[in-house]
PDB file of C-alpha atoms in Angstrom:
ATOM      1  CA  MET A 257      16.270 -43.092 141.512  1.00 36.00           C
ATOM      2  CA  PHE A 258      19.517 -45.074 141.412  1.00 38.00           C
ATOM      3  CA  ASP A 259      21.598 -44.173 138.367  1.00 44.00           C
ATOM      4  CA  GLY A 260      24.576 -46.467 138.981  1.00 50.00           C
ATOM      5  CA  ALA A 261      26.897 -43.541 139.611  1.00 52.00           C
ATOM      6  CA  ASN A 262      28.023 -45.009 142.933  1.00 59.00           C
ATOM      7  CA  THR A 263      28.599 -48.525 141.605  1.00 64.00           C
ATOM      8  CA  VAL A 264      32.007 -49.735 142.766  1.00 65.00           C
ATOM      9  CA  VAL A 265      33.932 -51.420 139.954  1.00 67.00           C
ATOM     10  CA  LEU A 266      37.442 -52.860 139.656  1.00 66.00           C
ATOM     11  CA  PHE A 267      38.823 -54.658 136.602  1.00 64.00           C
ATOM     12  CA  GLU A 268      35.403 -54.131 134.970  1.00 71.00           C
ATOM     13  CA  GLU A 269      33.587 -56.163 137.651  1.00 84.00           C
ATOM     14  CA  LEU A 270      31.537 -55.229 140.698  1.00 86.00           C
ATOM     15  CA  ALA A 271      33.825 -54.742 143.695  1.00 88.00           C
ATOM     16  CA  PHE A 272      33.604 -54.455 147.471  1.00 90.00           C
ATOM     17  CA  GLN A 273      34.807 -51.169 148.937  1.00 92.00           C
ATOM     18  CA  ASP A 274      35.472 -50.358 152.576  1.00 93.00           C
ATOM     19  CA  VAL A 275      38.090 -49.027 154.984  1.00 95.00           C
ATOM     20  CA  LEU A 276      39.836 -52.121 156.328  1.00 95.00           C
ATOM     21  CA  PRO A 277      43.213 -53.177 157.717  1.00 94.00           C
ATOM     22  CA  VAL A 278      45.325 -54.280 154.740  1.00 95.00           C
ATOM     23  CA  THR A 279      48.902 -55.391 154.402  1.00 94.00           C
ATOM     24  CA  TRP A 280      51.189 -56.644 151.631  1.00 95.00           C
ATOM     25  CA  HIS A 281      53.667 -59.459 152.253  1.00 96.00           C
ATOM     26  CA  PRO A 282      56.182 -59.872 149.416  1.00 97.00           C
ATOM     27  CA  LEU A 283      57.208 -63.403 148.456  1.00 97.00           C
ATOM     28  CA  PRO A 284      60.277 -64.560 146.516  1.00 97.00           C
ATOM     29  CA  ALA A 285      58.102 -66.510 144.046  1.00 97.00           C
ATOM     30  CA  PRO A 286      54.418 -67.064 143.251  1.00 97.00           C
ATOM     31  CA  VAL A 287      52.626 -69.447 145.626  1.00 96.00           C
ATOM     32  CA  ASP A 288      52.652 -73.109 144.626  1.00 96.00           C
ATOM     33  CA  ALA A 289      49.504 -75.169 144.016  1.00 95.00           C
ATOM     34  CA  GLU A 290      49.502 -76.714 147.503  1.00 96.00           C
ATOM     35  CA  THR A 291      49.792 -73.332 149.236  1.00 96.00           C
ATOM     36  CA  ALA A 292      47.094 -71.912 146.951  1.00 96.00           C
ATOM     37  CA  SER A 293      44.791 -74.769 147.950  1.00 96.00           C
ATOM     38  CA  VAL A 294      45.367 -74.159 151.681  1.00 96.00           C
ATOM     39  CA  LEU A 295      44.770 -70.417 151.211  1.00 97.00           C
ATOM     40  CA  ALA A 296      41.557 -71.131 149.295  1.00 97.00           C
ATOM     41  CA  GLU A 297      40.223 -73.367 152.093  1.00 96.00           C
ATOM     42  CA  ARG A 298      40.924 -70.723 154.733  1.00 96.00           C
ATOM     43  CA  ASN A 299      39.482 -67.967 152.563  1.00 96.00           C
ATOM     44  CA  VAL A 300      36.272 -69.945 152.019  1.00 96.00           C
ATOM     45  CA  ARG A 301      35.813 -70.311 155.788  1.00 94.00           C
ATOM     46  CA  LEU A 302      36.488 -66.605 156.383  1.00 93.00           C
ATOM     47  CA  LEU A 303      34.132 -65.487 153.630  1.00 93.00           C
ATOM     48  CA  GLN A 304      31.415 -67.838 154.874  1.00 92.00           C
ATOM     49  CA  ALA A 305      31.823 -66.417 158.386  1.00 88.00           C
ATOM     50  CA  ARG A 306      31.606 -62.879 156.978  1.00 87.00           C
ATOM     51  CA  GLU A 307      28.508 -63.862 155.008  1.00 86.00           C
ATOM     52  CA  ALA A 308      26.893 -65.265 158.167  1.00 81.00           C
ATOM     53  CA  MET A 309      27.610 -61.989 159.951  1.00 76.00           C
ATOM     54  CA  ASP A 310      25.881 -60.067 157.155  1.00 72.00           C
ATOM     55  CA  GLN A 311      22.795 -62.224 157.548  1.00 68.00           C
ATOM     56  CA  LEU A 312      22.255 -61.341 161.197  1.00 56.00           C
ATOM     57  CA  GLY A 313      19.144 -59.316 161.718  1.00 53.00           C
ATOM     58  CA  PRO A 314      16.370 -58.661 164.169  1.00 49.00           C
ATOM     59  CA  VAL A 315      14.474 -61.635 165.514  1.00 46.00           C
ATOM     60  CA  GLU A 316      11.208 -61.811 163.628  1.00 52.00           C
ATOM     61  CA  SER A 317       7.999 -63.276 164.918  1.00 50.00           C
ATOM     62  CA  THR A 318       7.584 -66.896 164.022  1.00 50.00           C
ATOM     63  CA  ASP A 319       4.590 -68.671 162.657  1.00 54.00           C
ATOM     64  CA  GLU A 320       2.710 -71.427 164.443  1.00 54.00           C
ATOM     65  CA  ASP A 321       4.347 -74.151 162.342  1.00 59.00           C
ATOM     66  CA  SER A 322       7.749 -73.606 163.951  1.00 71.00           C
ATOM     67  CA  PRO A 323       7.327 -73.119 167.703  1.00 73.00           C
ATOM     68  CA  HIS A 324      11.062 -73.455 168.415  1.00 81.00           C
ATOM     69  CA  ALA A 325      12.255 -71.095 165.685  1.00 81.00           C
ATOM     70  CA  ALA A 326      12.409 -68.036 167.955  1.00 79.00           C
ATOM     71  CA  ALA A 327      14.412 -69.967 170.559  1.00 81.00           C
ATOM     72  CA  LEU A 328      16.827 -71.197 167.881  1.00 83.00           C
ATOM     73  CA  ILE A 329      17.275 -67.684 166.532  1.00 81.00           C
ATOM     74  CA  ARG A 330      17.990 -66.333 170.018  1.00 80.00           C
ATOM     75  CA  LEU A 331      20.484 -69.153 170.610  1.00 83.00           C
ATOM     76  CA  GLU A 332      22.171 -68.413 167.283  1.00 79.00           C
ATOM     77  CA  LEU A 333      22.455 -64.728 168.196  1.00 79.00           C
ATOM     78  CA  LYS A 334      24.032 -65.641 171.541  1.00 81.00           C
ATOM     79  CA  VAL A 335      26.556 -67.947 169.873  1.00 79.00           C
ATOM     80  CA  ASN A 336      27.391 -65.182 167.403  1.00 74.00           C
ATOM     81  CA  LEU A 337      27.878 -62.752 170.283  1.00 79.00           C
ATOM     82  CA  VAL A 338      30.305 -65.162 171.959  1.00 81.00           C
ATOM     83  CA  LEU A 339      32.180 -65.592 168.673  1.00 74.00           C
ATOM     84  CA  ASP A 340      32.354 -61.813 168.276  1.00 74.00           C
ATOM     85  CA  LEU A 341      33.785 -61.441 171.777  1.00 80.00           C
ATOM     86  CA  VAL A 342      36.362 -64.176 171.182  1.00 77.00           C
ATOM     87  CA  GLY A 343      37.305 -62.507 167.905  1.00 72.00           C
ATOM     88  CA  GLN A 344      37.757 -59.164 169.643  1.00 74.00           C
ATOM     89  CA  ILE A 345      39.938 -60.737 172.323  1.00 81.00           C
ATOM     90  CA  LEU A 346      42.074 -62.431 169.686  1.00 74.00           C
ATOM     91  CA  ALA A 347      42.315 -59.233 167.653  1.00 69.00           C
ATOM     92  CA  SER A 348      43.391 -57.233 170.707  1.00 78.00           C
ATOM     93  CA  ASN A 349      46.272 -59.675 171.247  1.00 81.00           C
ATOM     94  CA  HIS A 350      47.375 -59.475 167.614  1.00 79.00           C
ATOM     95  CA  PRO A 351      47.752 -55.885 166.415  1.00 83.00           C
ATOM     96  CA  ARG A 352      46.416 -55.255 162.937  1.00 87.00           C
ATOM     97  CA  PRO A 353      47.792 -53.059 160.196  1.00 90.00           C
ATOM     98  CA  ALA A 354      46.318 -49.611 159.639  1.00 88.00           C
ATOM     99  CA  ALA A 355      42.853 -49.451 158.103  1.00 93.00           C
ATOM    100  CA  VAL A 356      42.913 -47.919 154.625  1.00 95.00           C
ATOM    101  CA  PRO A 357      40.370 -47.480 151.840  1.00 95.00           C
ATOM    102  CA  ILE A 358      40.389 -50.656 149.740  1.00 96.00           C
ATOM    103  CA  ARG A 359      38.425 -51.885 146.747  1.00 95.00           C
ATOM    104  CA  PHE A 360      38.612 -55.560 145.797  1.00 95.00           C
ATOM    105  CA  ASN A 361      36.906 -58.418 143.991  1.00 95.00           C
ATOM    106  CA  SER A 362      37.988 -61.877 142.811  1.00 95.00           C
ATOM    107  CA  LEU A 363      40.331 -60.372 140.207  1.00 95.00           C
ATOM    108  CA  GLY A 364      42.344 -57.968 142.299  1.00 96.00           C
ATOM    109  CA  ALA A 365      42.532 -55.068 144.707  1.00 97.00           C
ATOM    110  CA  THR A 366      43.487 -51.438 144.889  1.00 96.00           C
ATOM    111  CA  TRP A 367      44.436 -49.612 148.083  1.00 96.00           C
ATOM    112  CA  ARG A 368      46.683 -46.876 149.353  1.00 93.00           C
ATOM    113  CA  SER A 369      49.647 -47.863 151.464  1.00 89.00           C
ATOM    114  CA  PRO A 370      49.885 -45.829 154.665  1.00 78.00           C
ATOM    115  CA  GLY A 371      53.662 -46.054 154.767  1.00 77.00           C
ATOM    116  CA  THR A 372      56.865 -47.210 153.216  1.00 70.00           C
ATOM    117  CA  PRO A 373      58.402 -49.209 151.764  1.00 85.00           C
ATOM    118  CA  LEU A 374      56.052 -49.496 148.821  1.00 91.00           C
ATOM    119  CA  PRO A 375      55.940 -52.786 146.913  1.00 93.00           C
ATOM    120  CA  GLU A 376      57.535 -52.908 143.487  1.00 93.00           C
ATOM    121  CA  ALA A 377      55.437 -53.259 140.342  1.00 96.00           C
ATOM    122  CA  GLY A 378      55.643 -56.859 139.149  1.00 97.00           C
ATOM    123  CA  GLY A 379      56.402 -58.176 142.633  1.00 97.00           C
ATOM    124  CA  VAL A 380      54.496 -61.198 143.938  1.00 98.00           C
ATOM    125  CA  GLY A 381      53.166 -61.778 147.413  1.00 98.00           C
ATOM    126  CA  LEU A 382      50.088 -61.978 149.604  1.00 98.00           C
ATOM    127  CA  VAL A 383      47.479 -59.286 150.138  1.00 97.00           C
ATOM    128  CA  GLU A 384      45.998 -59.695 153.611  1.00 97.00           C
ATOM    129  CA  ILE A 385      42.594 -58.072 154.194  1.00 97.00           C
ATOM    130  CA  TYR A 386      40.950 -58.128 157.611  1.00 94.00           C
ATOM    131  CA  LEU A 387      37.268 -58.317 156.663  1.00 92.00           C
ATOM    132  CA  HIS A 388      35.767 -57.554 160.075  1.00 87.00           C
ATOM    133  CA  GLU A 389      36.995 -56.662 163.549  1.00 80.00           C
ATOM    134  CA  CYS A 390      35.417 -59.852 164.904  1.00 78.00           C
ATOM    135  CA  LEU A 391      37.269 -62.140 162.513  1.00 83.00           C
ATOM    136  CA  ALA A 392      40.768 -62.786 163.841  1.00 82.00           C
ATOM    137  CA  GLU A 393      42.267 -64.063 160.584  1.00 89.00           C
ATOM    138  CA  PRO A 394      42.680 -62.023 157.402  1.00 94.00           C
ATOM    139  CA  LEU A 395      41.659 -62.995 153.913  1.00 97.00           C
ATOM    140  CA  LYS A 396      44.953 -63.984 152.215  1.00 98.00           C
ATOM    141  CA  LEU A 397      45.108 -63.625 148.451  1.00 98.00           C
ATOM    142  CA  ALA A 398      48.127 -64.381 146.281  1.00 98.00           C
ATOM    143  CA  ALA A 399      48.793 -61.476 143.938  1.00 98.00           C
ATOM    144  CA  ARG A 400      51.151 -59.690 141.586  1.00 98.00           C
ATOM    145  CA  ILE A 401      51.532 -55.917 141.899  1.00 98.00           C
ATOM    146  CA  ALA A 402      50.224 -54.329 138.691  1.00 97.00           C
ATOM    147  CA  SER A 403      51.110 -50.725 139.521  1.00 97.00           C
ATOM    148  CA  VAL A 404      52.306 -48.447 142.299  1.00 96.00           C
ATOM    149  CA  THR A 405      52.104 -44.655 142.259  1.00 94.00           C
ATOM    150  CA  PRO A 406      54.619 -42.466 144.117  1.00 91.00           C
ATOM    151  CA  ASP A 407      51.885 -41.384 146.565  1.00 90.00           C
ATOM    152  CA  GLY A 408      51.223 -45.009 147.562  1.00 92.00           C
ATOM    153  CA  HIS A 409      48.254 -46.145 145.460  1.00 95.00           C
ATOM    154  CA  ILE A 410      48.722 -49.860 144.827  1.00 96.00           C
ATOM    155  CA  LYS A 411      46.891 -52.015 142.302  1.00 97.00           C
ATOM    156  CA  ALA A 412      47.301 -55.795 142.477  1.00 97.00           C
ATOM    157  CA  ARG A 413      46.016 -58.641 140.311  1.00 97.00           C
ATOM    158  CA  PHE A 414      45.130 -61.798 142.181  1.00 97.00           C
ATOM    159  CA  ALA A 415      46.252 -65.247 141.126  1.00 97.00           C
ATOM    160  CA  PRO A 416      43.187 -67.393 140.340  1.00 95.00           C
ATOM    161  CA  VAL A 417      41.282 -67.672 143.637  1.00 95.00           C
ATOM    162  CA  GLY A 418      39.140 -70.690 142.774  1.00 94.00           C
ATOM    163  CA  GLU A 419      35.457 -70.847 141.956  1.00 95.00           C
ATOM    164  CA  THR A 420      34.123 -70.996 145.518  1.00 96.00           C
ATOM    165  CA  VAL A 421      36.206 -68.043 146.740  1.00 97.00           C
ATOM    166  CA  ALA A 422      35.308 -66.080 143.597  1.00 95.00           C
ATOM    167  CA  ASP A 423      31.593 -66.739 144.165  1.00 95.00           C
ATOM    168  CA  LEU A 424      31.797 -65.683 147.816  1.00 95.00           C
ATOM    169  CA  LEU A 425      33.714 -62.502 146.929  1.00 95.00           C
ATOM    170  CA  GLU A 426      31.108 -61.731 144.273  1.00 92.00           C
ATOM    171  CA  LYS A 427      28.314 -62.190 146.847  1.00 92.00           C
ATOM    172  CA  LEU A 428      30.128 -59.916 149.300  1.00 90.00           C
ATOM    173  CA  ALA A 429      30.413 -57.182 146.661  1.00 87.00           C
ATOM    174  CA  PHE A 430      26.828 -57.656 145.513  1.00 87.00           C
ATOM    175  CA  ARG A 431      25.401 -57.412 149.043  1.00 85.00           C
ATOM    176  CA  ARG A 432      27.273 -54.136 149.580  1.00 79.00           C
ATOM    177  CA  HIS A 433      26.095 -52.859 146.185  1.00 71.00           C
ATOM    178  CA  ARG A 434      22.503 -53.838 146.982  1.00 74.00           C
ATOM    179  CA  ARG A 435      22.670 -51.870 150.247  1.00 72.00           C
ATOM    180  CA  LEU A 436      23.996 -48.819 148.378  1.00 72.00           C
ATOM    181  CA  VAL A 437      21.169 -49.071 145.856  1.00 66.00           C
ATOM    182  CA  ALA A 438      18.568 -49.478 148.615  1.00 62.00           C
ATOM    183  CA  GLY A 439      20.037 -46.505 150.476  1.00 62.00           C
ATOM    184  CA  SER A 440      19.908 -44.312 147.387  1.00 61.00           C
ATOM    185  CA  ARG A 441      16.246 -45.157 146.893  1.00 59.00           C
ATOM    186  CA  GLN A 442      15.290 -44.045 150.394  1.00 61.00           C
ATOM    187  CA  PRO A 443      13.578 -40.661 150.379  1.00 61.00           C
ATOM    188  CA  THR A 444      15.587 -37.908 152.004  1.00 60.00           C
ATOM    189  CA  ARG A 445      14.051 -36.377 155.087  1.00 56.00           C
TER     190      ARG A 445
END
């Protein structure tokens, strides 16, 4: 039975955890409202694309009421395959940072920097998280560094991300959590 021991939490909220390419870009000042709005729009599109990728599954048999449903599903899968290939081509032309363990939600992130220089506590900038190898653009979140340990563990607090981005990040974390719970309930063989 699931006891919650593997629940991933950050800043007292459910968080998404994975090994992903992450980078920190320091800025001289916090992002302005216009830049924050542009970032939010891009982040919404990226998170929606990631959500659509999570919803891909096997083609199920259709009922008699929707004779074209199977054809539409197959077409959708083919379009997704083409998008994946385009994303991989784009990603191969734009090297990504090293993949590191990261935990994040709408409030902030924690990760371990693979190298130097380490950001300074209190510094502002952008955390860039590449959510999937097929998505060419990273999630870009304005943040302030809350703490940095000498061995490279970084904790950042995000500037307000907006309601839509926050909801999509919450869904991303919840879907991962739901899979962990379902996996823990599977009988061991």
